[in-house]
Amino acid sequence: MSNLLSRYADAIFWMARYVERAEDLARVLDVTETFSRDSRGGQNWRSILELYDDVPAFFREYGEASAAAVIRFYTLDDRNTASILSNLGMARSNARTLRPLISTEMWTQLNIFYNRLRALGPQEIAEPRLARFCSMIKEGCQTHTGITEGTFYRDEGWCFYQLGKQLERADQTTRLLDSKYHNVLPSPEDVGSQVDVSRWNALLRSAAGYHAFRKIHPRGMTPGDVAGFMLFHEGFPRSVAACVDEVGERLTQLRSAYNIPGATAAMGRLDDLRTLLDTDIDGVIAFGLHEYLDRVQQYLNALSIEIGRDLLGHAPVSTSAT
């Protein structure tokens, strides 16, 4: 792959990741706002910082992990490179670089979406309006996905777009599931209670998975059912297993249909990840859900690093998932 093509491939890969990351961050904020409507609300907002390993970065700018401060940090704070505003700004910047390769509609929608976001004031993200803000972000990101699906030319660039989107989606699904662990880990007597079930219900809805879940489980809802569905069900497009399968197909396509060399180490990492996913929810719970999700995130990160090195021209980086 030429250096020029590597640069474009990298921009496509990360444009997809930034948009997916912004959408899923909105989902995590939305579900946390739902969970925070209890006596543990203050603890819930700090848990997002722990979920994304952002505690030091947050406290460099803010003195207290209040709801208002954490929401500001992850939505419109342009000093935070992980905020929704920053992610969509970077996606727009990549789209500008890619204008010769992407459709006019893709560029126009991202440009308008980002400028609309920049124009919002603090009152638009205040906690009573957070759900509306998150809906706006999800709608804008899904519009980008739909326009891309309908207009992006199907060549190597499409494969790199799908690689970025699916890797990010798998990672964010584990974080969304982990947010339940951090936010509402109940006392033993709360397990299976109506409150506990309603929170799992909210988690499923935040992942747009409630109706799909009900096709598999028409009645009842247990934590194991929900976690197993979001991790392993191949028919649910946001499950980790479905995303990993899509990554495998795109890597194979890049090698076979487009004769792009490399990806040997990435395919090895993918096999490791598939082995980790080759279990059932009972085995995951016995291992520890939080610990298992953390392990999956490490493997996804290692796979992303190998793709960056083998296919996108990144410098070698040591990985911890072995």
Short mmCIF file of C-alpha atoms in Angstrom, two decimals:
data_model
loop_
_atom_site.label_atom_id
_atom_site.label_comp_id
_atom_site.label_asym_id
_atom_site.label_seq_id
_atom_site.Cartn_x
_atom_site.Cartn_y
_atom_site.Cartn_z
CA MET A 1 0.00 0.00 0.00
CA SER A 2 1.40 3.40 -0.93
CA ASN A 3 2.01 6.01 1.75
CA LEU A 4 -0.73 8.15 0.23
CA LEU A 5 -3.25 5.33 0.40
CA SER A 6 -2.17 4.48 3.96
CA ARG A 7 -2.87 8.07 4.94
CA TYR A 8 -6.33 7.99 3.44
CA ALA A 9 -7.03 4.53 4.91
CA ASP A 10 -6.03 5.82 8.34
CA ALA A 11 -8.30 8.86 7.98
CA ILE A 12 -11.25 6.66 6.92
CA PHE A 13 -10.62 4.17 9.74
CA TRP A 14 -10.56 6.94 12.37
CA MET A 15 -13.43 8.93 10.93
CA ALA A 16 -15.61 5.87 11.47
CA ARG A 17 -14.22 5.33 14.99
CA TYR A 18 -14.77 8.95 16.05
CA VAL A 19 -18.40 8.97 14.95
CA GLU A 20 -19.11 5.61 16.54
CA ARG A 21 -17.35 6.71 19.73
CA ALA A 22 -19.43 9.90 19.94
CA GLU A 23 -22.65 7.94 19.50
CA ASP A 24 -21.76 5.34 22.10
CA LEU A 25 -20.56 7.95 24.57
CA ALA A 26 -24.00 9.54 24.26
CA ARG A 27 -25.49 6.12 25.04
CA VAL A 28 -23.33 5.73 28.17
CA LEU A 29 -24.27 9.25 29.37
CA ASP A 30 -27.94 8.56 28.69
CA VAL A 31 -28.01 5.31 30.62
CA THR A 32 -25.97 6.81 33.48
CA GLU A 33 -28.45 9.67 33.75
CA THR A 34 -31.17 7.03 34.06
CA PHE A 35 -29.24 5.15 36.72
CA SER A 36 -28.41 8.32 38.62
CA ARG A 37 -32.02 8.84 39.64
CA ASP A 38 -31.40 7.13 42.95
CA SER A 39 -29.54 7.67 46.20
CA ARG A 40 -26.25 6.61 44.56
CA GLY A 41 -26.42 9.26 41.85
CA GLY A 42 -23.25 11.07 42.88
CA GLN A 43 -21.25 7.86 42.73
CA ASN A 44 -22.66 7.04 39.30
CA TRP A 45 -21.21 10.10 37.56
CA ARG A 46 -17.71 9.49 38.88
CA SER A 47 -17.93 5.91 37.63
CA ILE A 48 -17.88 7.12 33.99
CA LEU A 49 -14.47 8.66 34.62
CA GLU A 50 -13.25 5.32 35.91
CA LEU A 51 -14.85 3.49 33.02
CA TYR A 52 -12.82 5.52 30.50
CA ASP A 53 -9.69 5.91 32.67
CA ASP A 54 -10.20 9.68 32.68
CA VAL A 55 -9.96 10.42 36.41
CA PRO A 56 -6.60 12.29 36.24
CA ALA A 57 -7.56 14.24 33.11
CA PHE A 58 -10.88 15.26 34.63
CA PHE A 59 -9.48 16.49 37.94
CA ARG A 60 -6.87 18.60 36.17
CA GLU A 61 -9.76 20.77 34.99
CA TYR A 62 -12.56 20.17 37.50
CA GLY A 63 -12.66 20.10 41.28
CA GLU A 64 -15.57 17.75 41.84
CA ALA A 65 -17.13 14.86 39.92
CA SER A 66 -20.60 16.35 40.02
CA ALA A 67 -23.22 15.52 37.43
CA ALA A 68 -22.86 18.93 35.77
CA ALA A 69 -19.06 18.74 35.62
CA VAL A 70 -18.89 15.19 34.23
CA ILE A 71 -21.58 15.93 31.65
CA ARG A 72 -19.73 19.06 30.56
CA PHE A 73 -16.42 17.14 30.40
CA TYR A 74 -17.85 14.48 28.07
CA THR A 75 -20.11 16.62 25.89
CA LEU A 76 -19.04 20.15 24.95
CA ASP A 77 -15.62 20.53 26.60
CA ASP A 78 -13.24 21.10 23.68
CA ARG A 79 -10.25 20.77 26.04
CA ASN A 80 -11.13 17.11 26.50
CA THR A 81 -10.08 15.12 23.43
CA ALA A 82 -12.51 12.38 24.47
CA SER A 83 -15.60 14.61 24.54
CA ILE A 84 -18.40 14.22 22.03
CA LEU A 85 -17.56 17.63 20.58
CA SER A 86 -13.88 16.70 20.15
CA ASN A 87 -14.68 13.32 18.60
CA LEU A 88 -17.04 14.82 16.06
CA GLY A 89 -14.57 17.62 15.40
CA MET A 90 -11.87 15.07 14.57
CA ALA A 91 -14.31 13.11 12.41
CA ARG A 92 -15.11 16.31 10.52
CA SER A 93 -11.40 17.09 10.11
CA ASN A 94 -10.80 13.62 8.66
CA ALA A 95 -13.82 14.03 6.38
CA ARG A 96 -12.32 17.26 5.07
CA THR A 97 -9.11 15.38 4.24
CA LEU A 98 -11.17 12.68 2.53
CA ARG A 99 -13.34 14.95 0.41
CA PRO A 100 -11.94 13.53 -2.88
CA LEU A 101 -12.92 10.03 -1.71
CA ILE A 102 -16.23 10.42 0.11
CA SER A 103 -19.60 11.61 -1.10
CA THR A 104 -20.64 15.24 -0.90
CA GLU A 105 -23.51 14.15 1.32
CA MET A 106 -21.15 12.55 3.86
CA TRP A 107 -19.07 15.71 4.15
CA THR A 108 -22.05 18.06 4.26
CA GLN A 109 -23.87 16.14 7.00
CA LEU A 110 -20.80 15.89 9.23
CA ASN A 111 -19.96 19.56 8.72
CA ILE A 112 -23.49 20.74 9.58
CA PHE A 113 -23.76 18.31 12.50
CA TYR A 114 -20.49 19.50 14.05
CA ASN A 115 -21.31 23.20 13.62
CA ARG A 116 -24.74 22.62 15.15
CA LEU A 117 -23.06 21.01 18.14
CA ARG A 118 -20.58 23.87 18.51
CA ALA A 119 -23.43 26.35 18.69
CA LEU A 120 -25.01 24.69 21.73
CA GLY A 121 -24.78 26.42 25.08
CA PRO A 122 -24.40 24.97 28.60
CA GLN A 123 -28.15 25.09 29.15
CA GLU A 124 -28.62 22.48 26.40
CA ILE A 125 -26.72 19.84 28.36
CA ALA A 126 -28.10 20.53 31.82
CA GLU A 127 -29.22 17.27 33.42
CA PRO A 128 -32.96 17.72 32.78
CA ARG A 129 -32.19 18.14 29.06
CA LEU A 130 -29.43 15.56 28.80
CA ALA A 131 -31.69 12.85 27.38
CA ARG A 132 -32.74 15.20 24.56
CA PHE A 133 -29.11 16.10 23.87
CA CYS A 134 -28.10 12.41 23.77
CA SER A 135 -30.96 11.68 21.38
CA MET A 136 -29.71 14.44 19.10
CA ILE A 137 -26.19 12.98 19.10
CA LYS A 138 -27.43 9.46 18.43
CA GLU A 139 -29.68 10.67 15.63
CA GLY A 140 -26.88 12.70 14.01
CA CYS A 141 -24.42 9.80 14.18
CA GLN A 142 -26.96 7.33 12.83
CA THR A 143 -27.71 9.73 9.99
CA HIS A 144 -24.00 9.75 9.15
CA THR A 145 -24.00 5.94 9.22
CA GLY A 146 -27.03 5.78 6.93
CA ILE A 147 -25.63 8.28 4.43
CA THR A 148 -22.32 6.42 4.42
CA GLU A 149 -24.08 3.10 3.86
CA GLY A 150 -25.95 4.57 0.93
CA THR A 151 -23.24 6.61 -0.77
CA PHE A 152 -19.73 5.39 0.09
CA TYR A 153 -18.07 3.60 -2.83
CA ARG A 154 -17.39 -0.08 -2.13
CA ASP A 155 -13.64 -0.50 -2.36
CA GLU A 156 -10.75 -0.76 0.12
CA GLY A 157 -11.93 2.45 1.76
CA TRP A 158 -15.26 0.84 2.65
CA CYS A 159 -13.40 -2.06 4.29
CA PHE A 160 -11.33 0.33 6.40
CA TYR A 161 -14.47 2.25 7.36
CA GLN A 162 -16.11 -0.97 8.55
CA LEU A 163 -12.96 -2.04 10.41
CA GLY A 164 -12.94 1.23 12.36
CA LYS A 165 -16.66 1.23 13.06
CA GLN A 166 -16.88 -2.40 14.18
CA LEU A 167 -13.78 -2.28 16.38
CA GLU A 168 -15.06 0.84 18.11
CA ARG A 169 -18.57 -0.55 18.45
CA ALA A 170 -17.31 -3.77 20.06
CA ASP A 171 -15.18 -1.79 22.52
CA GLN A 172 -18.04 0.57 23.37
CA THR A 173 -20.50 -2.31 23.88
CA THR A 174 -18.19 -3.71 26.55
CA ARG A 175 -17.99 -0.26 28.19
CA LEU A 176 -21.75 0.18 28.10
CA LEU A 177 -22.18 -3.23 29.72
CA ASP A 178 -19.47 -2.41 32.23
CA SER A 179 -21.27 0.82 33.12
CA LYS A 180 -24.03 -1.34 34.61
CA TYR A 181 -21.44 -3.07 36.75
CA HIS A 182 -19.95 0.22 37.95
CA ASN A 183 -23.17 2.13 38.33
CA VAL A 184 -25.65 -0.17 39.84
CA LEU A 185 -23.83 -3.04 41.37
CA PRO A 186 -26.61 -3.79 43.82
CA SER A 187 -26.53 -5.16 47.27
CA PRO A 188 -27.22 -8.91 47.26
CA GLU A 189 -30.83 -8.38 48.26
CA ASP A 190 -31.36 -6.09 45.24
CA VAL A 191 -30.36 -8.71 42.68
CA GLY A 192 -33.41 -9.68 40.64
CA SER A 193 -35.57 -6.97 42.21
CA GLN A 194 -37.87 -4.81 40.13
CA VAL A 195 -35.39 -1.94 40.35
CA ASP A 196 -32.55 -4.17 39.21
CA VAL A 197 -34.58 -5.49 36.27
CA SER A 198 -35.60 -1.96 35.25
CA ARG A 199 -31.95 -0.95 35.08
CA TRP A 200 -31.03 -3.86 32.85
CA ASN A 201 -34.03 -2.90 30.78
CA ALA A 202 -32.68 0.67 30.50
CA LEU A 203 -29.28 -0.66 29.51
CA LEU A 204 -30.77 -2.72 26.69
CA ARG A 205 -32.76 0.25 25.43
CA SER A 206 -29.67 2.47 25.50
CA ALA A 207 -28.01 0.00 23.14
CA ALA A 208 -31.12 -0.05 20.93
CA GLY A 209 -31.35 -3.73 21.72
CA TYR A 210 -34.57 -4.11 23.66
CA HIS A 211 -36.81 -5.32 20.84
CA ALA A 212 -34.10 -7.59 19.43
CA PHE A 213 -33.62 -9.05 22.91
CA ARG A 214 -37.34 -9.72 23.20
CA LYS A 215 -37.24 -11.80 20.03
CA ILE A 216 -34.88 -14.16 21.83
CA HIS A 217 -36.31 -13.81 25.34
CA PRO A 218 -40.02 -13.02 25.01
CA ARG A 219 -40.54 -13.14 28.77
CA GLY A 220 -38.45 -12.37 31.80
CA MET A 221 -35.05 -10.75 32.04
CA THR A 222 -32.01 -11.80 34.02
CA PRO A 223 -28.60 -10.10 34.15
CA GLY A 224 -27.10 -13.18 32.53
CA ASP A 225 -29.59 -13.06 29.65
CA VAL A 226 -28.83 -9.40 28.91
CA ALA A 227 -25.06 -9.71 29.25
CA GLY A 228 -25.00 -12.86 27.12
CA PHE A 229 -27.11 -11.18 24.45
CA MET A 230 -24.87 -8.12 24.24
CA LEU A 231 -21.69 -10.15 24.24
CA PHE A 232 -22.42 -13.21 22.13
CA HIS A 233 -25.60 -13.02 20.08
CA GLU A 234 -24.49 -12.92 16.44
CA GLY A 235 -27.86 -11.63 15.24
CA PHE A 236 -27.57 -8.42 17.25
CA PRO A 237 -25.36 -5.99 15.30
CA ARG A 238 -24.00 -4.31 18.43
CA SER A 239 -22.94 -7.54 20.13
CA VAL A 240 -19.22 -8.02 20.55
CA ALA A 241 -19.33 -11.32 18.66
CA ALA A 242 -21.13 -9.78 15.67
CA CYS A 243 -18.65 -6.92 15.49
CA VAL A 244 -15.67 -9.27 15.71
CA ASP A 245 -17.09 -11.44 12.91
CA GLU A 246 -17.42 -8.33 10.73
CA VAL A 247 -13.81 -7.35 11.47
CA GLY A 248 -12.68 -10.82 10.42
CA GLU A 249 -14.60 -10.61 7.14
CA ARG A 250 -13.11 -7.20 6.28
CA LEU A 251 -9.56 -8.28 7.07
CA THR A 252 -10.01 -11.32 4.85
CA GLN A 253 -11.50 -9.15 2.10
CA LEU A 254 -8.59 -6.71 2.21
CA ARG A 255 -6.14 -9.58 1.80
CA SER A 256 -7.99 -11.66 -0.79
CA ALA A 257 -10.00 -9.21 -2.91
CA TYR A 258 -7.62 -6.24 -2.84
CA ASN A 259 -4.30 -8.06 -2.46
CA ILE A 260 -3.24 -5.85 0.43
CA PRO A 261 -0.32 -7.55 2.16
CA GLY A 262 0.22 -7.73 5.88
CA ALA A 263 -2.38 -8.29 8.58
CA THR A 264 -0.74 -11.53 9.71
CA ALA A 265 -0.30 -10.30 13.27
CA ALA A 266 -3.80 -8.78 13.21
CA MET A 267 -5.30 -12.10 12.15
CA GLY A 268 -3.44 -13.75 15.02
CA ARG A 269 -4.90 -11.25 17.48
CA LEU A 270 -8.32 -11.82 15.98
CA ASP A 271 -8.00 -15.57 16.57
CA ASP A 272 -7.04 -14.87 20.20
CA LEU A 273 -10.11 -12.69 20.60
CA ARG A 274 -12.38 -15.31 19.05
CA THR A 275 -11.00 -17.87 21.49
CA LEU A 276 -11.79 -15.51 24.38
CA LEU A 277 -15.34 -15.10 23.07
CA ASP A 278 -15.77 -18.85 22.69
CA THR A 279 -17.52 -19.30 26.03
CA ASP A 280 -20.99 -18.83 27.48
CA ILE A 281 -22.40 -16.34 29.92
CA ASP A 282 -22.22 -18.80 32.82
CA GLY A 283 -18.50 -19.07 32.26
CA VAL A 284 -18.20 -15.28 32.10
CA ILE A 285 -20.08 -14.77 35.36
CA ALA A 286 -17.96 -17.44 37.05
CA PHE A 287 -14.84 -15.61 35.82
CA GLY A 288 -16.23 -12.20 36.82
CA LEU A 289 -18.12 -9.98 34.37
CA HIS A 290 -16.04 -6.87 34.98
CA GLU A 291 -12.80 -8.80 34.72
CA TYR A 292 -13.96 -10.50 31.52
CA LEU A 293 -15.00 -7.21 29.91
CA ASP A 294 -11.66 -5.70 30.83
CA ARG A 295 -9.92 -8.63 29.15
CA VAL A 296 -11.99 -8.24 25.99
CA GLN A 297 -11.11 -4.53 25.88
CA GLN A 298 -7.40 -5.37 26.13
CA TYR A 299 -7.67 -7.81 23.23
CA LEU A 300 -9.59 -5.31 21.11
CA ASN A 301 -6.94 -2.69 21.79
CA ALA A 302 -4.20 -5.12 20.82
CA LEU A 303 -6.05 -5.96 17.59
CA SER A 304 -6.45 -2.27 16.78
CA ILE A 305 -2.73 -1.69 17.31
CA GLU A 306 -1.83 -4.56 14.96
CA ILE A 307 -4.20 -3.24 12.27
CA GLY A 308 -2.61 0.19 12.65
CA ARG A 309 0.88 -1.22 12.27
CA ASP A 310 0.17 -3.76 9.51
CA LEU A 311 -2.32 -1.85 7.39
CA LEU A 312 -2.24 1.85 8.28
CA GLY A 313 1.47 2.54 8.53
CA HIS A 314 1.60 3.22 12.26
CA ALA A 315 4.83 2.84 14.22
CA PRO A 316 5.14 -0.41 16.23
CA VAL A 317 3.61 -0.24 19.69
CA SER A 318 4.05 -2.79 22.45
CA THR A 319 0.84 -4.49 23.56
CA SER A 320 -0.10 -6.08 26.88
CA ALA A 321 -2.72 -8.58 25.72
CA THR A 322 -0.79 -11.78 25.07
#
